[in-house]
mmCIF file of C-alpha atoms in Angstrom:
data_model
loop_
_atom_site.group_PDB
_atom_site.id
_atom_site.type_symbol
_atom_site.label_atom_id
_atom_site.label_comp_id
_atom_site.label_asym_id
_atom_site.label_seq_id
_atom_site.Cartn_x
_atom_site.Cartn_y
_atom_site.Cartn_z
ATOM 1 C CA MET D 1 -6.933 -38.208 -11.140
ATOM 2 C CA LYS D 2 -4.498 -37.828 -8.229
ATOM 3 C CA HIS D 3 -3.026 -34.705 -9.821
ATOM 4 C CA ALA D 4 -6.453 -33.170 -10.359
ATOM 5 C CA VAL D 5 -7.385 -33.781 -6.709
ATOM 6 C CA LEU D 6 -4.121 -32.198 -5.559
ATOM 7 C CA LEU D 7 -4.722 -29.127 -7.718
ATOM 8 C CA SER D 8 -8.245 -28.777 -6.333
ATOM 9 C CA LEU D 9 -6.936 -28.916 -2.772
ATOM 10 C CA LEU D 10 -4.234 -26.349 -3.473
ATOM 11 C CA LEU D 11 -6.668 -23.987 -5.169
ATOM 12 C CA ALA D 12 -9.056 -24.335 -2.241
ATOM 13 C CA VAL D 13 -6.314 -23.369 0.182
ATOM 14 C CA PHE D 14 -4.849 -20.538 -1.884
ATOM 15 C CA ALA D 15 -8.028 -19.195 -3.480
ATOM 16 C CA PRO D 16 -9.222 -15.663 -2.650
ATOM 17 C CA ALA D 17 -11.610 -15.595 0.301
ATOM 18 C CA TYR D 18 -13.777 -13.083 2.093
ATOM 19 C CA PRO D 19 -12.084 -10.616 4.453
ATOM 20 C CA ALA D 20 -11.098 -11.974 7.850
ATOM 21 C CA ASP D 21 -12.370 -10.636 11.140
ATOM 22 C CA THR D 22 -10.867 -7.412 12.458
ATOM 23 C CA PRO D 23 -7.542 -8.242 14.154
ATOM 24 C CA ALA D 24 -7.448 -8.128 17.924
ATOM 25 C CA PRO D 25 -5.257 -5.403 19.454
ATOM 26 C CA ALA D 26 -2.881 -7.937 21.019
ATOM 27 C CA ASN D 27 -1.529 -11.259 19.824
ATOM 28 C CA ARG D 28 -0.184 -13.793 22.319
ATOM 29 C CA TYR D 29 2.237 -15.212 19.738
ATOM 30 C CA ALA D 30 3.580 -11.903 18.423
ATOM 31 C CA ALA D 31 6.078 -11.225 21.228
ATOM 32 C CA THR D 32 9.595 -12.354 20.375
ATOM 33 C CA ILE D 33 12.711 -12.782 22.483
ATOM 34 C CA VAL D 34 15.047 -9.815 22.121
ATOM 35 C CA PRO D 35 18.058 -11.035 20.125
ATOM 36 C CA ALA D 36 21.657 -10.348 21.016
ATOM 37 C CA GLU D 37 22.126 -9.067 17.467
ATOM 38 C CA ARG D 38 20.017 -8.312 14.402
ATOM 39 C CA PHE D 39 21.378 -7.850 10.867
ATOM 40 C CA GLU D 40 20.496 -8.355 7.195
ATOM 41 C CA ILE D 41 22.038 -10.423 4.418
ATOM 42 C CA ASP D 42 20.683 -9.840 0.895
ATOM 43 C CA GLY D 43 17.240 -8.938 2.202
ATOM 44 C CA MET D 44 17.125 -11.814 4.690
ATOM 45 C CA LEU D 45 16.733 -10.715 8.310
ATOM 46 C CA VAL D 46 18.869 -12.620 10.813
ATOM 47 C CA GLU D 47 18.463 -12.565 14.602
ATOM 48 C CA ARG D 48 21.203 -14.066 16.764
ATOM 49 C CA HIS D 49 20.647 -15.618 20.181
ATOM 50 C CA GLY D 50 23.192 -17.260 22.463
ATOM 51 C CA GLU D 51 26.973 -17.100 22.540
ATOM 52 C CA ARG D 52 28.370 -20.635 22.483
ATOM 53 C CA GLY D 53 27.805 -24.187 21.364
ATOM 54 C CA THR D 54 27.054 -25.791 18.023
ATOM 55 C CA PRO D 55 25.553 -23.143 15.731
ATOM 56 C CA LEU D 56 21.935 -23.614 14.696
ATOM 57 C CA VAL D 57 20.341 -21.895 11.691
ATOM 58 C CA LEU D 58 16.552 -21.798 12.056
ATOM 59 C CA VAL D 59 14.545 -21.133 8.894
ATOM 60 C CA PRO D 60 10.767 -20.565 9.110
ATOM 61 C CA GLY D 61 8.347 -21.737 6.466
ATOM 62 C CA LEU D 62 6.013 -20.054 4.007
ATOM 63 C CA ALA D 63 4.630 -16.699 5.231
ATOM 64 C CA SER D 64 6.326 -17.144 8.608
ATOM 65 C CA GLY D 65 8.763 -15.135 10.684
ATOM 66 C CA SER D 66 10.891 -15.594 13.774
ATOM 67 C CA TRP D 67 7.712 -15.929 15.878
ATOM 68 C CA VAL D 68 7.611 -19.571 14.762
ATOM 69 C CA TRP D 69 10.812 -20.372 16.642
ATOM 70 C CA GLN D 70 10.363 -18.582 19.966
ATOM 71 C CA ASP D 71 9.850 -21.729 22.044
ATOM 72 C CA THR D 72 12.795 -23.426 20.332
ATOM 73 C CA VAL D 73 15.028 -20.399 20.920
ATOM 74 C CA ARG D 74 13.991 -20.230 24.563
ATOM 75 C CA ARG D 75 14.892 -23.866 25.133
ATOM 76 C CA LEU D 76 18.192 -23.948 23.217
ATOM 77 C CA LYS D 77 19.789 -20.490 23.450
ATOM 78 C CA ASP D 78 21.847 -21.361 26.538
ATOM 79 C CA ARG D 79 23.446 -24.362 24.809
ATOM 80 C CA HIS D 80 23.749 -23.130 21.224
ATOM 81 C CA VAL D 81 24.392 -19.973 19.258
ATOM 82 C CA ILE D 82 21.233 -19.590 17.194
ATOM 83 C CA TYR D 83 20.665 -17.656 13.979
ATOM 84 C CA VAL D 84 16.980 -17.206 13.115
ATOM 85 C CA ALA D 85 16.414 -16.237 9.485
ATOM 86 C CA THR D 86 13.336 -14.482 8.108
ATOM 87 C CA LEU D 87 13.185 -14.724 4.328
ATOM 88 C CA PRO D 88 12.487 -11.724 2.067
ATOM 89 C CA GLY D 89 8.767 -11.123 1.602
ATOM 90 C CA PHE D 90 7.752 -12.761 4.889
ATOM 91 C CA ASP D 91 6.629 -11.132 8.148
ATOM 92 C CA GLY D 92 6.716 -7.601 6.753
ATOM 93 C CA ARG D 93 10.020 -7.962 4.918
ATOM 94 C CA PRO D 94 10.356 -6.499 1.373
ATOM 95 C CA ALA D 95 9.648 -9.025 -1.375
ATOM 96 C CA PRO D 96 12.572 -10.886 -2.984
ATOM 97 C CA LYS D 97 13.940 -9.845 -6.355
ATOM 98 C CA GLY D 98 14.406 -12.583 -8.911
ATOM 99 C CA ASP D 99 14.439 -16.281 -8.044
ATOM 100 C CA ALA D 100 13.162 -16.476 -4.455
ATOM 101 C CA LEU D 101 14.589 -19.865 -3.475
ATOM 102 C CA LEU D 102 17.948 -19.293 -5.152
ATOM 103 C CA GLY D 103 18.216 -15.933 -3.389
ATOM 104 C CA ALA D 104 17.446 -17.589 -0.052
ATOM 105 C CA GLN D 105 20.100 -20.252 -0.641
ATOM 106 C CA LYS D 106 22.715 -17.620 -1.471
ATOM 107 C CA ALA D 107 21.826 -15.596 1.628
ATOM 108 C CA LEU D 108 22.079 -18.665 3.877
ATOM 109 C CA ALA D 109 25.451 -19.555 2.353
ATOM 110 C CA GLU D 110 26.654 -15.994 2.954
ATOM 111 C CA LEU D 111 25.475 -16.203 6.571
ATOM 112 C CA VAL D 112 27.569 -19.321 7.132
ATOM 113 C CA ALA D 113 30.607 -17.839 5.374
ATOM 114 C CA SER D 114 30.463 -14.354 6.924
ATOM 115 C CA ARG D 115 30.044 -15.685 10.459
ATOM 116 C CA LYS D 116 32.544 -18.506 9.894
ATOM 117 C CA LEU D 117 30.059 -21.063 11.189
ATOM 118 C CA VAL D 118 31.563 -24.522 11.574
ATOM 119 C CA LYS D 119 29.207 -27.405 10.812
ATOM 120 C CA PRO D 120 25.992 -25.524 11.568
ATOM 121 C CA VAL D 121 22.794 -27.493 11.969
ATOM 122 C CA PHE D 122 20.057 -26.280 9.626
ATOM 123 C CA ILE D 123 16.616 -26.625 11.195
ATOM 124 C CA GLY D 124 13.770 -25.677 8.882
ATOM 125 C CA HIS D 125 9.999 -25.768 9.013
ATOM 126 C CA SER D 126 8.122 -26.569 5.800
ATOM 127 C CA LEU D 127 9.738 -24.330 3.140
ATOM 128 C CA GLY D 128 12.610 -23.850 5.596
ATOM 129 C CA GLY D 129 13.100 -27.629 5.705
ATOM 130 C CA ILE D 130 13.233 -27.715 1.924
ATOM 131 C CA LEU D 131 15.918 -25.023 1.994
ATOM 132 C CA ALA D 132 17.849 -26.973 4.643
ATOM 133 C CA MET D 133 17.908 -30.028 2.355
ATOM 134 C CA ALA D 134 18.898 -27.888 -0.613
ATOM 135 C CA MET D 135 21.833 -26.410 1.311
ATOM 136 C CA ALA D 136 22.979 -29.875 2.394
ATOM 137 C CA SER D 137 22.857 -31.250 -1.157
ATOM 138 C CA ILE D 138 24.514 -28.220 -2.768
ATOM 139 C CA TYR D 139 27.156 -27.855 -0.027
ATOM 140 C CA PRO D 140 27.602 -31.402 1.353
ATOM 141 C CA ASP D 141 30.510 -30.453 3.619
ATOM 142 C CA MET D 142 28.823 -27.376 5.102
ATOM 143 C CA PRO D 143 26.172 -28.608 7.565
ATOM 144 C CA GLY D 144 26.692 -30.766 10.620
ATOM 145 C CA GLY D 145 23.031 -31.738 10.584
ATOM 146 C CA VAL D 146 19.704 -31.158 8.857
ATOM 147 C CA VAL D 147 16.242 -31.112 10.415
ATOM 148 C CA ALA D 148 13.138 -30.726 8.243
ATOM 149 C CA ILE D 149 9.917 -30.237 10.183
ATOM 150 C CA ASP D 150 7.194 -31.311 7.751
ATOM 151 C CA GLY D 151 9.372 -30.295 4.827
ATOM 152 C CA LEU D 152 10.089 -32.698 1.968
ATOM 153 C CA PRO D 153 12.229 -32.699 -1.203
ATOM 154 C CA VAL D 154 9.150 -32.770 -3.437
ATOM 155 C CA PHE D 155 5.608 -31.619 -2.682
ATOM 156 C CA PRO D 156 3.584 -34.706 -1.697
ATOM 157 C CA GLY D 157 1.241 -35.669 -4.499
ATOM 158 C CA THR D 158 3.438 -34.187 -7.222
ATOM 159 C CA GLU D 159 6.216 -36.772 -7.054
ATOM 160 C CA ASP D 160 4.945 -38.599 -10.172
ATOM 161 C CA MET D 161 3.473 -35.582 -11.935
ATOM 162 C CA PRO D 162 4.580 -35.080 -15.587
ATOM 163 C CA PRO D 163 6.413 -31.797 -16.252
ATOM 164 C CA MET D 164 3.549 -30.352 -18.321
ATOM 165 C CA ALA D 165 0.985 -31.084 -15.626
ATOM 166 C CA ARG D 166 3.248 -29.539 -13.006
ATOM 167 C CA THR D 167 3.634 -26.391 -15.114
ATOM 168 C CA GLN D 168 -0.120 -26.145 -15.594
ATOM 169 C CA MET D 169 -0.699 -26.491 -11.858
ATOM 170 C CA VAL D 170 1.802 -23.738 -11.064
ATOM 171 C CA ASP D 171 0.256 -21.450 -13.682
ATOM 172 C CA SER D 172 -3.193 -22.019 -12.176
ATOM 173 C CA ILE D 173 -1.926 -21.104 -8.715
ATOM 174 C CA ARG D 174 -0.273 -17.928 -10.022
ATOM 175 C CA LYS D 175 -3.477 -16.847 -11.786
ATOM 176 C CA ARG D 176 -5.615 -17.485 -8.718
ATOM 177 C CA MET D 177 -3.238 -15.510 -6.486
ATOM 178 C CA ALA D 178 -2.824 -12.557 -8.868
ATOM 179 C CA GLY D 179 -4.440 -9.397 -7.538
ATOM 180 C CA LEU D 180 -4.928 -10.793 -4.060
ATOM 181 C CA THR D 181 -5.748 -7.919 -1.677
ATOM 182 C CA PRO D 182 -4.354 -7.829 1.890
ATOM 183 C CA ALA D 183 -7.817 -8.517 3.310
ATOM 184 C CA MET D 184 -8.332 -11.502 1.023
ATOM 185 C CA PHE D 185 -4.865 -12.794 1.864
ATOM 186 C CA ALA D 186 -5.587 -12.467 5.605
ATOM 187 C CA ALA D 187 -8.772 -14.502 5.209
ATOM 188 C CA GLN D 188 -6.874 -17.068 3.184
ATOM 189 C CA GLN D 189 -4.292 -17.449 5.926
ATOM 190 C CA GLN D 190 -7.051 -17.902 8.506
ATOM 191 C CA GLN D 191 -8.594 -20.625 6.359
ATOM 192 C CA TYR D 192 -5.234 -22.372 6.012
ATOM 193 C CA MET D 193 -4.360 -22.205 9.701
ATOM 194 C CA ARG D 194 -7.758 -23.556 10.708
ATOM 195 C CA GLY D 195 -7.725 -26.422 8.220
ATOM 196 C CA THR D 196 -4.065 -27.411 8.021
ATOM 197 C CA GLY D 197 -1.882 -25.275 10.290
ATOM 198 C CA VAL D 198 -2.788 -26.127 13.892
ATOM 199 C CA THR D 199 -5.357 -28.139 15.826
ATOM 200 C CA ASP D 200 -6.836 -25.342 17.972
ATOM 201 C CA ILE D 201 -9.109 -22.770 16.281
ATOM 202 C CA SER D 202 -8.304 -19.884 18.636
ATOM 203 C CA ARG D 203 -4.585 -20.497 18.169
ATOM 204 C CA ALA D 204 -5.110 -20.756 14.407
ATOM 205 C CA ASP D 205 -6.763 -17.340 14.232
ATOM 206 C CA GLU D 206 -3.965 -15.659 16.169
ATOM 207 C CA LEU D 207 -1.234 -17.270 14.071
ATOM 208 C CA ALA D 208 -3.066 -16.385 10.867
ATOM 209 C CA LYS D 209 -2.855 -12.711 11.785
ATOM 210 C CA LEU D 210 0.926 -13.087 11.979
ATOM 211 C CA SER D 211 1.311 -14.982 8.699
ATOM 212 C CA ALA D 212 -0.896 -12.349 7.029
ATOM 213 C CA ARG D 213 1.898 -9.818 7.605
ATOM 214 C CA SER D 214 3.723 -11.434 4.654
ATOM 215 C CA ASP D 215 3.578 -10.147 1.089
ATOM 216 C CA PRO D 216 0.942 -12.106 -0.899
ATOM 217 C CA GLN D 217 2.882 -12.035 -4.147
ATOM 218 C CA ALA D 218 6.086 -13.115 -2.418
ATOM 219 C CA VAL D 219 4.194 -16.051 -0.911
ATOM 220 C CA THR D 220 2.945 -16.901 -4.409
ATOM 221 C CA ALA D 221 6.478 -16.767 -5.819
ATOM 222 C CA TYR D 222 7.903 -19.107 -3.166
ATOM 223 C CA LEU D 223 4.937 -21.466 -3.476
ATOM 224 C CA ALA D 224 5.242 -21.666 -7.260
ATOM 225 C CA GLU D 225 8.950 -22.447 -7.013
ATOM 226 C CA VAL D 226 8.361 -25.118 -4.367
ATOM 227 C CA LEU D 227 5.708 -26.806 -6.512
ATOM 228 C CA SER D 228 8.158 -26.806 -9.431
ATOM 229 C CA LEU D 229 10.937 -28.280 -7.301
ATOM 230 C CA ASP D 230 12.210 -31.836 -6.951
ATOM 231 C CA LEU D 231 15.300 -32.218 -4.773
ATOM 232 C CA ARG D 232 15.277 -36.023 -4.765
ATOM 233 C CA PRO D 233 18.174 -36.433 -7.250
ATOM 234 C CA GLY D 234 20.450 -34.525 -4.838
ATOM 235 C CA LEU D 235 19.557 -36.436 -1.660
ATOM 236 C CA PRO D 236 22.366 -39.047 -2.027
ATOM 237 C CA LYS D 237 24.910 -36.195 -1.907
ATOM 238 C CA ILE D 238 23.923 -35.194 1.640
ATOM 239 C CA LYS D 239 26.598 -36.209 4.145
ATOM 240 C CA ALA D 240 25.017 -34.881 7.341
ATOM 241 C CA PRO D 241 22.450 -36.864 9.340
ATOM 242 C CA VAL D 242 18.944 -35.835 8.292
ATOM 243 C CA LEU D 243 15.932 -35.816 10.602
ATOM 244 C CA VAL D 244 12.444 -35.396 9.168
ATOM 245 C CA VAL D 245 9.619 -34.660 11.601
ATOM 246 C CA ALA D 246 6.224 -35.920 10.425
ATOM 247 C CA PRO D 247 3.201 -34.442 12.243
ATOM 248 C CA TRP D 248 0.102 -36.630 12.492
ATOM 249 C CA PHE D 249 -3.382 -35.625 13.650
ATOM 250 C CA ASP D 250 -5.956 -38.335 14.198
ATOM 251 C CA ALA D 251 -8.948 -36.240 13.056
ATOM 252 C CA ASP D 252 -7.238 -35.526 9.730
ATOM 253 C CA ALA D 253 -6.153 -39.147 9.440
ATOM 254 C CA ALA D 254 -9.754 -40.281 9.884
ATOM 255 C CA GLN D 255 -10.636 -38.333 6.727
ATOM 256 C CA SER D 256 -7.579 -39.304 4.695
ATOM 257 C CA GLY D 257 -7.446 -42.912 5.881
ATOM 258 C CA GLN D 258 -3.678 -42.677 6.459
ATOM 259 C CA PRO D 259 -2.428 -44.284 9.701
ATOM 260 C CA MET D 260 0.601 -42.741 11.374
ATOM 261 C CA GLU D 261 2.908 -45.571 10.292
ATOM 262 C CA ASP D 262 1.814 -45.091 6.685
ATOM 263 C CA LYS D 263 2.643 -41.379 6.820
ATOM 264 C CA VAL D 264 6.111 -42.180 8.176
ATOM 265 C CA ALA D 265 6.558 -44.722 5.378
ATOM 266 C CA GLN D 266 5.440 -42.138 2.800
ATOM 267 C CA TYR D 267 7.974 -39.601 4.091
ATOM 268 C CA LYS D 268 10.751 -42.210 4.065
ATOM 269 C CA ASP D 269 9.867 -43.102 0.483
ATOM 270 C CA LEU D 270 10.007 -39.450 -0.625
ATOM 271 C CA MET D 271 13.385 -39.140 1.144
ATOM 272 C CA GLY D 272 14.719 -42.264 -0.588
ATOM 273 C CA GLY D 273 18.464 -42.210 -1.225
ATOM 274 C CA THR D 274 19.331 -40.085 1.822
ATOM 275 C CA PRO D 275 22.414 -41.770 3.344
ATOM 276 C CA LYS D 276 21.670 -40.974 7.013
ATOM 277 C CA LEU D 277 17.942 -40.573 7.542
ATOM 278 C CA ASP D 278 15.534 -40.749 10.450
ATOM 279 C CA VAL D 279 11.823 -39.963 10.203
ATOM 280 C CA VAL D 280 10.027 -39.345 13.497
ATOM 281 C CA ALA D 281 6.276 -38.898 13.860
ATOM 282 C CA VAL D 282 4.787 -36.430 16.340
ATOM 283 C CA PRO D 283 1.176 -37.357 17.125
ATOM 284 C CA SER D 284 -1.642 -34.891 17.835
ATOM 285 C CA ALA D 285 -0.015 -32.228 15.684
ATOM 286 C CA ARG D 286 -0.660 -30.513 12.408
ATOM 287 C CA HIS D 287 1.783 -28.629 10.187
ATOM 288 C CA PHE D 288 2.961 -26.155 12.880
ATOM 289 C CA VAL D 289 4.204 -28.832 15.268
ATOM 290 C CA MET D 290 5.981 -26.267 17.437
ATOM 291 C CA PHE D 291 2.622 -24.825 18.526
ATOM 292 C CA ASP D 292 0.579 -28.025 18.770
ATOM 293 C CA GLN D 293 3.188 -30.171 20.544
ATOM 294 C CA PRO D 294 6.072 -27.961 21.737
ATOM 295 C CA ASP D 295 7.320 -30.413 24.378
ATOM 296 C CA ALA D 296 7.301 -33.371 21.993
ATOM 297 C CA LEU D 297 9.152 -31.398 19.309
ATOM 298 C CA ALA D 298 11.677 -30.152 21.873
ATOM 299 C CA ALA D 299 12.358 -33.736 22.969
ATOM 300 C CA VAL D 300 12.867 -34.861 19.359
ATOM 301 C CA LEU D 301 15.239 -31.970 18.630
ATOM 302 C CA ASP D 302 17.154 -32.479 21.874
ATOM 303 C CA LYS D 303 17.700 -36.166 21.157
ATOM 304 C CA TYR D 304 18.856 -35.421 17.612
ATOM 305 C CA LEU D 305 21.256 -32.629 18.604
ATOM 306 C CA LYS D 306 22.822 -34.774 21.316
ATOM 307 C CA SER D 307 23.405 -37.542 18.768
ATOM 308 C CA LEU D 308 25.584 -35.376 16.499
#
């Protein structure tokens, strides 16, 4: 029953919808800080900020670009050299060829190698957090730290799902997303941002217009791979300290019946086996914590980075 409910929720979020409203001429979240350098690695766009300090690699989540990290960059660029990655297929980038997640991992590894980064800290949001964990388990000696902002090694609700049921769920998602038009995708992103992304409707609508710049089929490919993924067997290999940020919104909790301490416990359970783990809740925030509670997230990141 739990698996059927999860599938219904996913299909509701990623099902075709009616066209969204006409985009406004300006978007208050679209402006980005001019980087010191911009370059590409295997289709992944990288923007560098700052000149010194512990290197940080910031990886946005599904259908997101560097606009996600602007507040973080602004706060940290004077103390760290920052590399902001935008994955192929997102924010107007050409779609990836072949395995999307494997390609992203290879590009991130090439970034570290080509720039000779020493013990970089991977900070990822959602899908980006999953990639940060993957890098730390595949290359245990590479990162100096890992931060996953609402990103987990297995999609919550699928942790006990049999392989056949997982395959069927992924196939259903692919079929529902096939033939998605840009207008339908834009409406879908608006629906997601309003219901799951952020707490403020006006902010949700503006951010949805940015996430709608991503390629619908690329988003489908990444999503399908994430739903098929289970990184838990590799967690004990991670040597770097891992921080998981768990957003919690009281209005959502009233519907789900999950207190904040229970959500933290759930995240710790899914991260079981991680040698150095801390899970920190950020109240009054949904999935995009950096927009709902920028000061609280900044304080959490600052404390973590100073502890390394």
